[in-house]
Coordinates of C-alpha atoms in Angstrom, one line a residue:
M1 CA 0.0 -0.1 0.0
A2 CA 1.4 3.4 -0.9
T3 CA 1.6 6.1 1.8
I4 CA 0.9 9.5 0.2
D5 CA 0.6 11.9 3.1
R6 CA 1.6 15.3 1.5
P7 CA 1.5 14.8 -2.2
L8 CA 1.3 18.6 -3.1
A9 CA 4.7 19.0 -1.2
L10 CA 6.2 17.2 -4.3
A11 CA 3.9 18.6 -7.0
Q12 CA 5.4 20.4 -10.1
R13 CA 4.0 23.0 -12.4
E14 CA 3.8 21.2 -15.7
G15 CA 1.8 21.8 -18.9
E16 CA 1.3 19.8 -22.1
H17 CA 4.3 17.7 -23.1
G18 CA 5.9 18.6 -19.7
H19 CA 6.2 22.4 -20.3
P20 CA 6.5 24.4 -17.0
G21 CA 4.0 26.8 -16.1
G22 CA 0.9 24.5 -16.6
G23 CA -1.2 22.7 -14.0
W24 CA 0.1 21.0 -11.0
T25 CA 1.4 17.6 -11.6
L26 CA 2.3 14.5 -9.3
R27 CA 4.5 11.6 -10.5
L28 CA 4.0 8.2 -8.9
H29 CA 6.5 5.5 -9.5
L30 CA 4.8 2.1 -9.7
A31 CA 6.0 -1.5 -9.3
E32 CA 6.0 -3.2 -12.6
E33 CA 3.4 -5.7 -11.7
G34 CA 1.1 -3.0 -10.5
V35 CA 0.4 -1.7 -14.0
R36 CA -2.7 -3.9 -14.5
Q37 CA -3.9 -3.0 -11.2
V38 CA -3.6 0.6 -11.9
L39 CA -5.6 0.1 -15.1
R40 CA -8.4 -1.7 -13.1
Q41 CA -8.3 1.1 -10.4
M42 CA -8.6 3.8 -13.1
Q43 CA -11.6 2.2 -14.4
A44 CA -13.0 1.5 -11.0
A45 CA -12.6 5.2 -10.1
G46 CA -14.8 6.2 -13.0
G47 CA -12.6 6.3 -16.2
K48 CA -12.9 4.4 -19.4
R49 CA -10.2 2.0 -20.4
P50 CA -7.7 4.2 -22.3
G51 CA -6.0 3.4 -25.6
A52 CA -2.2 3.4 -25.8
R53 CA 0.0 5.5 -28.1
A54 CA 3.9 4.9 -28.7
I55 CA 6.1 7.5 -28.0
R56 CA 10.1 7.3 -28.4
S57 CA 12.5 9.9 -27.1
I58 CA 16.2 10.0 -27.9
F59 CA 18.4 12.1 -25.7
Y60 CA 21.8 13.6 -27.0
D61 CA 25.0 14.8 -25.7
T62 CA 28.6 14.8 -26.6
D63 CA 31.1 12.3 -25.4
G64 CA 32.3 14.6 -22.7
G65 CA 28.7 15.4 -21.5
K66 CA 28.9 19.1 -22.5
L67 CA 25.2 19.7 -22.4
Q68 CA 24.8 18.0 -18.9
R69 CA 27.6 20.0 -17.5
K70 CA 26.2 23.2 -18.8
G71 CA 22.7 22.3 -17.5
Y72 CA 20.8 21.3 -20.5
R73 CA 18.9 18.2 -21.8
L74 CA 18.3 17.8 -25.5
S75 CA 16.0 15.1 -27.0
I76 CA 14.0 14.3 -30.1
R77 CA 10.5 12.7 -29.5
S78 CA 8.9 10.7 -32.1
Q79 CA 5.1 10.4 -32.2
G80 CA 4.0 8.5 -35.3
R81 CA 5.5 10.3 -38.3
R82 CA 5.9 13.6 -36.4
R83 CA 9.2 14.6 -34.6
F84 CA 9.6 17.2 -31.8
Q85 CA 12.8 18.6 -30.4
H86 CA 12.8 19.5 -26.8
I87 CA 15.6 21.5 -25.0
E88 CA 15.3 21.9 -21.2
T89 CA 17.3 23.7 -18.6
A90 CA 17.8 22.9 -14.9
R91 CA 16.4 24.5 -11.8
P92 CA 18.7 25.5 -9.1
D93 CA 17.0 23.1 -6.5
S94 CA 17.6 20.0 -8.7
L95 CA 20.0 19.2 -11.7
W96 CA 17.1 18.4 -14.0
R97 CA 13.9 20.4 -12.7
D98 CA 12.6 22.2 -15.8
A99 CA 13.2 26.1 -15.5
G100 CA 13.1 26.7 -19.2
R101 CA 11.9 24.7 -22.2
W102 CA 12.3 25.2 -26.1
S103 CA 10.2 22.9 -28.1
A104 CA 9.6 22.8 -31.9
E105 CA 8.3 20.3 -34.5
I106 CA 11.2 19.4 -36.8
E107 CA 11.6 17.4 -40.0
D108 CA 14.9 15.6 -39.4
D109 CA 15.5 12.6 -37.0
A110 CA 18.5 14.4 -35.1
P111 CA 19.3 17.8 -33.9
S112 CA 20.8 20.3 -36.6
R113 CA 22.1 23.9 -36.8
G114 CA 18.6 24.9 -38.0
S115 CA 16.7 23.1 -35.2
I116 CA 18.7 24.8 -32.4
Q117 CA 18.5 28.3 -34.0
G118 CA 17.0 30.7 -31.5
T119 CA 17.7 28.6 -28.4
P120 CA 20.6 28.7 -26.0
L121 CA 22.2 25.8 -27.7
E122 CA 22.8 28.0 -30.7
D123 CA 25.8 29.8 -28.9
L124 CA 26.7 26.7 -26.7
L125 CA 27.2 24.4 -29.7
G126 CA 29.5 25.3 -32.4
D127 CA 29.6 23.3 -35.7
K128 CA 32.3 21.0 -34.3
A129 CA 30.3 20.4 -31.0
L130 CA 27.1 19.8 -32.9
G131 CA 28.7 17.3 -35.2
K132 CA 30.0 15.3 -32.0
L133 CA 26.5 14.9 -30.6
K134 CA 25.6 11.3 -30.2
R135 CA 22.6 9.3 -28.8
V136 CA 23.2 8.9 -25.0
F137 CA 20.0 7.0 -24.2
S138 CA 16.4 6.3 -25.3
V139 CA 13.0 6.1 -23.8
D140 CA 10.3 3.9 -25.4
L141 CA 6.9 4.4 -24.0
R142 CA 3.2 3.4 -24.3
R143 CA 1.1 6.1 -22.9
R144 CA -2.5 5.9 -21.9
N145 CA -4.5 8.8 -20.7
C146 CA -8.0 9.8 -19.5
I147 CA -9.6 12.6 -17.6
F148 CA -11.4 12.4 -14.3
E149 CA -13.7 14.7 -12.6
R150 CA -13.3 14.9 -8.9
D151 CA -14.5 17.5 -6.2
G152 CA -14.9 20.2 -8.8
A153 CA -11.6 19.6 -10.6
R154 CA -10.6 18.0 -13.8
I155 CA -7.6 15.9 -13.5
L156 CA -5.6 14.2 -16.4
V157 CA -4.2 10.9 -15.6
L158 CA -1.2 9.6 -17.7
L159 CA 0.0 6.1 -17.3
D160 CA 3.5 5.5 -18.8
T161 CA 4.9 2.1 -19.4
G162 CA 8.1 1.2 -21.3
T163 CA 11.8 1.1 -21.1
I164 CA 14.9 3.3 -20.9
M165 CA 17.9 2.0 -22.9
A166 CA 21.5 3.2 -22.6
G167 CA 23.8 0.9 -24.2
E168 CA 23.3 -2.6 -23.0
A169 CA 21.7 -1.3 -19.7
S170 CA 17.9 -0.9 -19.5
E171 CA 15.4 0.0 -16.8
V172 CA 11.7 -0.6 -16.8
I173 CA 9.3 2.5 -16.5
A174 CA 6.0 2.2 -14.9
E175 CA 4.8 5.8 -13.9
L176 CA 1.5 7.4 -13.2
R177 CA 1.2 11.2 -13.6
L178 CA -1.8 13.1 -12.3
R179 CA -2.1 16.6 -13.8
L180 CA -4.6 19.3 -12.4
L181 CA -6.2 20.8 -15.5
D182 CA -8.6 23.0 -13.6
G183 CA -10.2 23.3 -10.1
P184 CA -8.8 23.2 -6.4
T185 CA -5.5 21.7 -5.7
G186 CA -6.9 19.9 -2.8
A187 CA -8.7 17.7 -5.2
L188 CA -5.4 16.5 -6.8
S189 CA -4.2 15.6 -3.3
A190 CA -7.4 13.6 -2.6
F191 CA -7.3 11.8 -5.9
A192 CA -3.7 10.8 -5.4
R193 CA -4.6 9.3 -2.1
E194 CA -7.6 7.6 -3.6
L195 CA -5.5 6.0 -6.2
G196 CA -2.5 5.2 -4.0
A197 CA -4.7 3.6 -1.4
S198 CA -5.0 0.4 -3.2
M199 CA -1.7 0.1 -5.3
H200 CA 2.0 -0.1 -4.7
A201 CA 3.2 3.5 -5.5
S202 CA 5.7 6.1 -4.3
L203 CA 5.8 9.7 -5.2
T204 CA 8.8 10.8 -7.3
L205 CA 10.4 14.0 -8.7
R206 CA 12.5 12.3 -11.4
S207 CA 11.3 12.5 -15.0
H208 CA 12.2 9.8 -17.6
G209 CA 15.1 12.0 -18.8
E210 CA 16.5 12.3 -15.4
R211 CA 16.3 8.5 -14.8
G212 CA 18.3 8.1 -18.1

């Protein structure tokens, strides 16, 4: 059984695709065997069984870890035939808490001089460093989502399952995210406790990119 006493103490401001400045979001790390239980709990709590979509993110850096040392994270996310480049910066209180984000849809499968134009990486990465970027790790997800209404609030529930791959090493992902779309923040806390009361879960601040 999960103990979720003060969930809002670990809540983050997060919008669509992880952008900061959106609704409050809670992340719950799940035991791998608990995913089916979570799906059943989501249905029992009033949601329809959600469909799944495939998402693949590839994270880039130089051999020397230049981007990480400067406090940046660079990734290309694939959703069907579409590609999105995400550049994130770190907050002072945690190496990878998002304080800034630059996102754009791109045509290529990898970062290019054109794709980083107008972002902090334009000055940080010269042509030589840009040519040395390589894939550091990848994240392959199946994402399910649905919206719940609780106590005057609308809450988006995202269930991510998949794998982080770095070379020959891998880690299983099983994460539940609760994002407050509108309404009182207390409803988010109450809903987190409702779901956590019957499943093995623990609150976490680490995103998929941080775990990689």
